[in-house]
Tab-separated table of C-alpha atoms in Angstrom:
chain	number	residue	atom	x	y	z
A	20	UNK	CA	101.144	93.358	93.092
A	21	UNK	CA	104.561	94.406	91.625
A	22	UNK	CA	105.577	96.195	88.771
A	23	UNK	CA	101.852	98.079	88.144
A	24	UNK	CA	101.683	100.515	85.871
A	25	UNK	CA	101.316	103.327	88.092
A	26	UNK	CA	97.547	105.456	87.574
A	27	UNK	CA	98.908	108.244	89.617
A	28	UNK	CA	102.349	109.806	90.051
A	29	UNK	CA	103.295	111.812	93.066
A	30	UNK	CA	106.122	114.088	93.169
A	31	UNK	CA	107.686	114.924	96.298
A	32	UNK	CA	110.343	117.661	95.918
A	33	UNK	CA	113.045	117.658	99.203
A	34	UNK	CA	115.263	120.543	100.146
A	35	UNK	CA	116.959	120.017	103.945
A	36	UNK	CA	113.764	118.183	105.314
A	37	UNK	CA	115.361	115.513	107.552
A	38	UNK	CA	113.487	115.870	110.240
A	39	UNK	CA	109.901	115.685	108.610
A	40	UNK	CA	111.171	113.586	105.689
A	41	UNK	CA	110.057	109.838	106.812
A	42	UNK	CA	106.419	110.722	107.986
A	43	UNK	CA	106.022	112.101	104.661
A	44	UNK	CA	107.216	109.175	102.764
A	45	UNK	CA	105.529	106.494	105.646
A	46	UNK	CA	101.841	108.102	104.593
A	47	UNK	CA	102.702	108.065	100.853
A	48	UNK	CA	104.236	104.425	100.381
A	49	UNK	CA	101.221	103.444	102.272
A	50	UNK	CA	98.616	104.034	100.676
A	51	UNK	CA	96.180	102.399	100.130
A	52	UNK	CA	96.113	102.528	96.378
A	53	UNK	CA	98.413	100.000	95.064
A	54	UNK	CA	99.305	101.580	91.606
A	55	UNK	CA	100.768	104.099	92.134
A	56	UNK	CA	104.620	105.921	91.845
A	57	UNK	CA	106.205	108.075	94.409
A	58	UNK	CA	108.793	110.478	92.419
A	59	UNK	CA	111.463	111.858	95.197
A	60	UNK	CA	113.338	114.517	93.766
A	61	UNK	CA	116.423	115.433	95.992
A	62	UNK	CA	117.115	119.275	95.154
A	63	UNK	CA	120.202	119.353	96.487
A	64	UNK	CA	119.587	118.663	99.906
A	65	UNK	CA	123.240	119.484	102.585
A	66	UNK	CA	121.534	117.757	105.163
A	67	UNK	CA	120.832	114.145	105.697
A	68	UNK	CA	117.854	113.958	103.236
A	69	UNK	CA	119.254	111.850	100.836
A	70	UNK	CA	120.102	109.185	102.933
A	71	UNK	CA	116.670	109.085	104.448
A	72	UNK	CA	115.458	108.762	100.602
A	73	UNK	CA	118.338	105.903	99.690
A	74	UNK	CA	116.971	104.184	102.767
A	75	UNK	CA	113.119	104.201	101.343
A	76	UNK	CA	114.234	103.570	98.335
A	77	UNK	CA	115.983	100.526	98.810
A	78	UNK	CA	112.943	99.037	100.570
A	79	UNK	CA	110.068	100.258	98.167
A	80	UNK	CA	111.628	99.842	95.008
A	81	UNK	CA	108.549	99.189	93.329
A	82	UNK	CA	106.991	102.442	94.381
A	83	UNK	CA	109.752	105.094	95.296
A	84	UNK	CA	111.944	106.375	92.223
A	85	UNK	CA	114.364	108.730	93.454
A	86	UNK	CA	116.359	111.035	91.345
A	87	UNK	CA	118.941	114.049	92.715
A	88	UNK	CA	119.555	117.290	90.949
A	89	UNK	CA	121.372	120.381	91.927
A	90	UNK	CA	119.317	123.189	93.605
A	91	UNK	CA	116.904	124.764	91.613
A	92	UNK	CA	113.755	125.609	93.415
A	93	UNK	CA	110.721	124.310	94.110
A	94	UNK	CA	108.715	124.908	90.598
A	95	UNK	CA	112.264	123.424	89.148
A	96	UNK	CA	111.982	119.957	91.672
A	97	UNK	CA	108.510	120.189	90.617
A	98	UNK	CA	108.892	120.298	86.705
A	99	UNK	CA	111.550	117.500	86.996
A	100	UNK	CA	109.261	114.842	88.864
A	101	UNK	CA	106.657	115.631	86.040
A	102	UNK	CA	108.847	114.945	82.858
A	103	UNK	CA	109.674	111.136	85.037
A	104	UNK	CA	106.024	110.652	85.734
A	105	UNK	CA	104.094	107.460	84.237
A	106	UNK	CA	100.895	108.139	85.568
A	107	UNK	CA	97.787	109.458	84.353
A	108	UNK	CA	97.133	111.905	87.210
A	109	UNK	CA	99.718	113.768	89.144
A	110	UNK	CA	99.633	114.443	92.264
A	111	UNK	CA	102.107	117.409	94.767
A	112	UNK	CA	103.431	116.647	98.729
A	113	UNK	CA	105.400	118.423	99.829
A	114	UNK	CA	108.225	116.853	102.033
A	115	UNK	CA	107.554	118.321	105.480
A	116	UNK	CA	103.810	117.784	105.097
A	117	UNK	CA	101.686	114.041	104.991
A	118	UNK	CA	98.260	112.552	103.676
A	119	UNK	CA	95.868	110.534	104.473
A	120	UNK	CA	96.192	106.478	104.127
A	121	UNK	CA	92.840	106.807	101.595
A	122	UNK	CA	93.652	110.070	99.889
A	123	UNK	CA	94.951	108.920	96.398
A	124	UNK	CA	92.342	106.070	96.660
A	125	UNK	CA	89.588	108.296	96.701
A	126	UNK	CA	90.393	111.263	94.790
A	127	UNK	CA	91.267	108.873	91.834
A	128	UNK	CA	88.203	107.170	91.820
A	129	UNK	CA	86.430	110.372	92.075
A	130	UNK	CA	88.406	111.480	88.771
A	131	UNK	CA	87.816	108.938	87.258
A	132	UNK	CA	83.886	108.190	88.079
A	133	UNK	CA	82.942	112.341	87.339
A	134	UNK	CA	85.467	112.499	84.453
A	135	UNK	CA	87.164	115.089	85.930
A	136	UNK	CA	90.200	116.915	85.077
A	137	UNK	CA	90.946	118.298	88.420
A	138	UNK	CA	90.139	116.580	91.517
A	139	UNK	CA	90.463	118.924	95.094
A	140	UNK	CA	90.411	117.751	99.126
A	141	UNK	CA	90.291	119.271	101.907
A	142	UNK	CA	93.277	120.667	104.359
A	143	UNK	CA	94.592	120.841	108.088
A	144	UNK	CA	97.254	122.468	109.390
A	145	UNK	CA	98.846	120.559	112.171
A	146	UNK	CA	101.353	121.243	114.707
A	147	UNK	CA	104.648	119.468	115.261
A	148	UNK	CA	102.834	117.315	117.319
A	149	UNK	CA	100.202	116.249	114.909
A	150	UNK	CA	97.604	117.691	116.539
A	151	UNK	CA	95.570	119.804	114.516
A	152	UNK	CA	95.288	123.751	114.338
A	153	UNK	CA	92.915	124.600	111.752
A	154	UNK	CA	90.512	122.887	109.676
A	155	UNK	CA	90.754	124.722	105.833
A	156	UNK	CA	87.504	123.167	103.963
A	157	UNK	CA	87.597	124.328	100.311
A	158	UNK	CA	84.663	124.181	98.769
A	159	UNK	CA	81.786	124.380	100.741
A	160	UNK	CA	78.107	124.261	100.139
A	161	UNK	CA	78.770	122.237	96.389
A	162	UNK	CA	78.146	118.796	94.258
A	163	UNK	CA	80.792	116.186	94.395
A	164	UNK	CA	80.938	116.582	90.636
A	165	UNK	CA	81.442	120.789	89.764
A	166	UNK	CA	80.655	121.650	85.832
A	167	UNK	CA	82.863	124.568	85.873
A	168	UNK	CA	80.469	126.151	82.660
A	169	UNK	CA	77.531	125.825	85.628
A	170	UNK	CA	79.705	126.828	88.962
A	171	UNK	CA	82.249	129.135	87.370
A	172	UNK	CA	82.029	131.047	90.460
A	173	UNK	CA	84.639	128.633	92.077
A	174	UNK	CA	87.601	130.231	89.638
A	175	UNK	CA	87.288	132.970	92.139
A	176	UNK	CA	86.497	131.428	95.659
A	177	UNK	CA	89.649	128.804	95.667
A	178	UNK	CA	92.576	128.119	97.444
A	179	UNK	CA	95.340	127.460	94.655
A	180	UNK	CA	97.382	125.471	96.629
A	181	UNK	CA	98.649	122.452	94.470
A	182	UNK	CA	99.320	119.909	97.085
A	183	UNK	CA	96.070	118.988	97.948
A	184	UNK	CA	94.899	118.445	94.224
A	185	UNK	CA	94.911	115.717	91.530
A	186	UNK	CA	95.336	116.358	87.924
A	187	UNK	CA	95.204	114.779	84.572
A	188	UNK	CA	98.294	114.199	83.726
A	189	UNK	CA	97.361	115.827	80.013
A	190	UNK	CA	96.605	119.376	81.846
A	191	UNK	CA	100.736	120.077	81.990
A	192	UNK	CA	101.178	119.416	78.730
A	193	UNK	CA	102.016	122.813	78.011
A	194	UNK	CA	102.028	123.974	80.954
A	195	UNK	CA	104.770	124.013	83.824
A	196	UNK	CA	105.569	125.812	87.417
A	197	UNK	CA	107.698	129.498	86.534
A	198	UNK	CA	110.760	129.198	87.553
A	199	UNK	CA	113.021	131.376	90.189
A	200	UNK	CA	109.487	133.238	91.567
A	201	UNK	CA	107.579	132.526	95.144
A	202	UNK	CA	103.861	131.835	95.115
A	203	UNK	CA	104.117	129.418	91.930
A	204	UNK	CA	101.130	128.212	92.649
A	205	UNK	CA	98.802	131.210	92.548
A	206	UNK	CA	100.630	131.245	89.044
A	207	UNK	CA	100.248	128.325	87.589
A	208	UNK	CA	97.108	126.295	88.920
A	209	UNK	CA	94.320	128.880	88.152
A	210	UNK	CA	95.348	128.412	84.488
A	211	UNK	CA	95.276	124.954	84.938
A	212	UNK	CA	91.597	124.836	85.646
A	213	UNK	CA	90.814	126.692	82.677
A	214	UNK	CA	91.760	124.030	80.661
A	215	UNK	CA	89.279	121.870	82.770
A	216	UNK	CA	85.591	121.355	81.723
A	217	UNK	CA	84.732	119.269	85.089
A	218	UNK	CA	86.620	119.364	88.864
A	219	UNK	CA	85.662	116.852	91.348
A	220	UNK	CA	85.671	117.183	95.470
A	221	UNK	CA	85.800	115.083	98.437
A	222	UNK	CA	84.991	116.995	101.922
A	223	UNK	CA	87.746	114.666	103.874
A	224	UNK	CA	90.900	116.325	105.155
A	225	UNK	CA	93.203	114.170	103.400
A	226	UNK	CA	95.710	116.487	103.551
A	227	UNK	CA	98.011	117.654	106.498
A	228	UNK	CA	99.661	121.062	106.383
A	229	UNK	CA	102.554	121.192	108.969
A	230	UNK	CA	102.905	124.520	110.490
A	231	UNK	CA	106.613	124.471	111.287
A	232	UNK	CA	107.574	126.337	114.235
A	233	UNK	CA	110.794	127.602	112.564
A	234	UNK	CA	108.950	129.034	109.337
A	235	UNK	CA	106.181	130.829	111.124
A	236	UNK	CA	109.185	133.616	111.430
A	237	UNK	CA	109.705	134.028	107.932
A	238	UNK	CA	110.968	137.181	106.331
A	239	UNK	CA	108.255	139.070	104.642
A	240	UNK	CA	110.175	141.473	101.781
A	241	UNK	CA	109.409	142.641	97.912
A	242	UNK	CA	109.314	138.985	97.166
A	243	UNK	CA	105.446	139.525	97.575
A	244	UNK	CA	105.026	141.442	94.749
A	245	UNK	CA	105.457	137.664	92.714
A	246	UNK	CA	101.806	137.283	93.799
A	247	UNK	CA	100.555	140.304	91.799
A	248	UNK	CA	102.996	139.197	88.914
A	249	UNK	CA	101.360	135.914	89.217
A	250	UNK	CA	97.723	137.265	89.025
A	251	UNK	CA	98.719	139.059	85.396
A	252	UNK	CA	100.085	135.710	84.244
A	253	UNK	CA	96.585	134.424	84.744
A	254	UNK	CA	94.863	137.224	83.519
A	255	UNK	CA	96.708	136.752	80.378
A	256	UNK	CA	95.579	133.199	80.594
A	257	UNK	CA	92.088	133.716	81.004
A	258	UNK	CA	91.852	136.253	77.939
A	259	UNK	CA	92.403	133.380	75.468
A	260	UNK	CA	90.415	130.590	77.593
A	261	UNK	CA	87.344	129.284	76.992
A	262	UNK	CA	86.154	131.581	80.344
A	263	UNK	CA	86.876	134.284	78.607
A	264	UNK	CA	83.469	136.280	79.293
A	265	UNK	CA	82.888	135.699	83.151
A	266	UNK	CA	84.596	138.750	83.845
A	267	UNK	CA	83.020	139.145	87.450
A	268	UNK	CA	84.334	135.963	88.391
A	269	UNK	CA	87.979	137.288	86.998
A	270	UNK	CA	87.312	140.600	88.870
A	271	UNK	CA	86.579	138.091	92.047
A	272	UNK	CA	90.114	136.460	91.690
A	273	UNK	CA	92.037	139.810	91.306
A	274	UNK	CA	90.112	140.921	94.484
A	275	UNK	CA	91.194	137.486	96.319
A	276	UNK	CA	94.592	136.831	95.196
A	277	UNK	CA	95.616	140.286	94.358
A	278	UNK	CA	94.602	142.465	96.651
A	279	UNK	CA	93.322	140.293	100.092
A	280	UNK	CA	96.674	137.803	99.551
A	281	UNK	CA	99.221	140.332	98.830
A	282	UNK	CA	97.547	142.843	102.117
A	283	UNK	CA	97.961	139.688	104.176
A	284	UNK	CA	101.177	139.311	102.701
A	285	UNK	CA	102.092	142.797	103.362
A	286	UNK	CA	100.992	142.713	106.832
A	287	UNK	CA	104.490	141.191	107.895
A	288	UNK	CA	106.947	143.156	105.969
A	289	UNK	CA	108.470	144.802	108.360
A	290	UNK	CA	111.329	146.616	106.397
A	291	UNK	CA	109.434	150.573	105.962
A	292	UNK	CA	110.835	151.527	102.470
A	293	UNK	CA	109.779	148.038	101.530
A	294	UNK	CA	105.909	148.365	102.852
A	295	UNK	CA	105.567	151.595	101.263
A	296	UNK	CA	106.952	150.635	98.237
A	297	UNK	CA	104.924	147.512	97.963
A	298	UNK	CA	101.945	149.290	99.276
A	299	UNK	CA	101.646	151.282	96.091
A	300	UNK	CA	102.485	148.628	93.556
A	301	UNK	CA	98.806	147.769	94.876
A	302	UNK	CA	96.852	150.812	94.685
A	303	UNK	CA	98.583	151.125	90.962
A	304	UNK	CA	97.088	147.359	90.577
A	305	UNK	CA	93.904	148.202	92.129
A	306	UNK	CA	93.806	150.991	89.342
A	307	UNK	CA	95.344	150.131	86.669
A	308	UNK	CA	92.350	147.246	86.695
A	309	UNK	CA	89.485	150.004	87.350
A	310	UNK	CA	88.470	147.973	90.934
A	311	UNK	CA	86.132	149.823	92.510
A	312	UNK	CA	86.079	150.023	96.520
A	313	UNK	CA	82.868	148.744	97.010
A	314	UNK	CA	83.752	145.592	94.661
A	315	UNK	CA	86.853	145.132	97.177
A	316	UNK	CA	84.026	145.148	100.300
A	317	UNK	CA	81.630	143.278	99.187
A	318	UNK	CA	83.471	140.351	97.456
A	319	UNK	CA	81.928	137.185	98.427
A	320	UNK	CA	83.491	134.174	98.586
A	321	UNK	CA	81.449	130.623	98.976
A	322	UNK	CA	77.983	132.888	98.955
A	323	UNK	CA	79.245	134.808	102.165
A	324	UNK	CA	80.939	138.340	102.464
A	325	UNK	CA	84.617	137.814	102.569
A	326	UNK	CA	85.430	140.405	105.105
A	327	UNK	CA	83.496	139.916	107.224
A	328	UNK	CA	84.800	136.414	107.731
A	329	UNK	CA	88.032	137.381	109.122
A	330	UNK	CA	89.402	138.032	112.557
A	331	UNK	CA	88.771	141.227	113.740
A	332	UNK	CA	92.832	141.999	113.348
A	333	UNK	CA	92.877	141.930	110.041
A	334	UNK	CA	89.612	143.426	108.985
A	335	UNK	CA	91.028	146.563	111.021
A	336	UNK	CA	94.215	146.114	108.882
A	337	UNK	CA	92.621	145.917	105.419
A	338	UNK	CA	89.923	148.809	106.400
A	339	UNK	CA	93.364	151.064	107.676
A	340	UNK	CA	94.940	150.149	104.334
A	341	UNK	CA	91.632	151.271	102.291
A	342	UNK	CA	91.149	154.368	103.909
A	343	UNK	CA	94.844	155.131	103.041
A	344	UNK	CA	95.829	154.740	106.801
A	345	UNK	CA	99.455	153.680	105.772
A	346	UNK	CA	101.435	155.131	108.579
A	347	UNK	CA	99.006	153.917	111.489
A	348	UNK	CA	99.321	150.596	109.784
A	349	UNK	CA	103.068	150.955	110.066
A	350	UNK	CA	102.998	151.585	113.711
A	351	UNK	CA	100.921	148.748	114.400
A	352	UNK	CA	103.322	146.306	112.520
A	353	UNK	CA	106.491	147.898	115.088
A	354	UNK	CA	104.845	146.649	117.797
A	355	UNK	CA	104.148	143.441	116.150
């Protein structure tokens, strides 16, 4: 069993995740795909990280290859593991989440039996206990095997989270996370299926999303507006892709990730100058792209309406927001 070439390569970047650090490598080194590489890219952890990765490393040499660099960021960890990667699909954990025993097992075989480029599972969110929280399926209601010229309407219904996905390895050949911005992945991995002529699914929760009591407090500022920065970078993408004409489906995606992501974004900034100033970066997006109001309602995502789908909170928050309600919006946020 030693020394196979690896099929799949997956890159763990770790910033100051001692605490979460060996049940992510435990589900990882045992998989139950034998082939495979886990890349361990220490981005300049201060805490005791590194030992916990000198310690895995020592006894999985023929599966762990860790490598330290000074701290860069996320995309940056990320862009590093890919240029060490010997595998033919990549694969993203991050270092305070885990996966299934089976996860790279299946979702190879499912690449490699549909010929796909892209290869998607499905998510929990789990507790500090490991219990679960929330069940996130991600493509309901479609074939194992999804011709993306048949089923385009997926661009637009997505979660463009890169963790629980495989890739072909060839997909980053030009392509890599942006550097020094937050939601990288809304960025990066839309344009990555439009390189793709097939994506492939499994409905099993392979993946496990830990919902860390100390991040559920995080500050909410302008650093949002890198979502609607990230949205342009794909438009500009999908003007020279081979989608080029299934403009509803690009309208669809602006409406998701640009306006219902950044408003649920925007629903925590608590800083007043900031909310108002991010509030009408929006409305110029909204605009600027000619979206309609009743395009924004009705969106559908997976065949249903997308509004309706949410808690009752935040469908009150979006309407408030739509009917230009900014300041009641602000006082429901103080007594947040």
């Amino acid at each position: 069993m030693e020394n196979l070439i690896p099929k799949v390569s997956v890159i763990v970047p770790v910033y100051n995740v001692e605490h979460y650090l060996a049940k992510c490598l435990d589900s990882l080194v045992n998989q139950s795909l034998q082939n495979i590489e886990i890349i361990v890219v220490n981005d300049g952890s201060s805490d005791g990280s590194e030992s916990i990765i000198h310690e895995y490393s020592e006894k999985y040499p023929n599966k762990i290859k860790a490598f330290i660099k000074e701290n860069g960021g996320l995309s940056d960890a990320r862009n590093f593991g890919i240029e060490k990667a010997a595998g033919d699909y990549l694969g993203f954990v991050d270092s305070d989440d885990y996966v299934s025993g089976t996860m790279f097992a299946e979702m190879l075989d499912l690449a490699e039996k549909n010929n796909a480029e892209m290869v998607i599972c499905n998510i929990q969110k789990v507790n500090e206990d490991g219990n679960v929280i929330q069940k996130l399926t991600q493509i309901p209601n479609m074939p194992e095997k999804i011709v993306l010229e048949n089923h385009f309407s997926v661009f637009s219904d997505l979660s463009y989270f890169a963790c629980n996905k495989l890739f072909k390895k060839e997909l980053f050949a030009h392509k890599r996370f942006k550097k020094g911005i937050h939601f990288e992945d809304i960025q990066l991995i839309p344009q990555l299926l439009l390189e793709c002529k097939t994506i492939a699914q499994t409905q099993s929760f392979h993946y496990q999303y830990l919902e860390r009591a100390d991040s559920i407090s995080k500050t909410h500022n302008e650093r949002g507006l890198d979502i609607l920065k990230a949205v342009e970078d794909v438009e500009t993408a999908f003007k020279i892709s081979k989608y080029s004409s299934k403009t509803k489906e690009l309208k669809g995606f602006q409406i998701l990730e640009g306006i219902y992501t950044f408003l649920a974004y925007l629903a925590f900034v608590k800083n007043e100058t900031q909310f108002y100033e991010m509030a009408q970066e929006l409305e110029d997006f909204i605009k600027k792209r000619d979206v309609k109001m009743k395009d924004i309602l009705c969106y559908s995502r997976f065949g249903k309406n997308y509004l309706l789908s949410l808690p009752t909170k935040k469908i009150i928050f979006y309407l408030l927001f739509f009917i230009g309600q900014k300041k009641v919006i602000r006082k429901l946020i103080k007594h947040k």
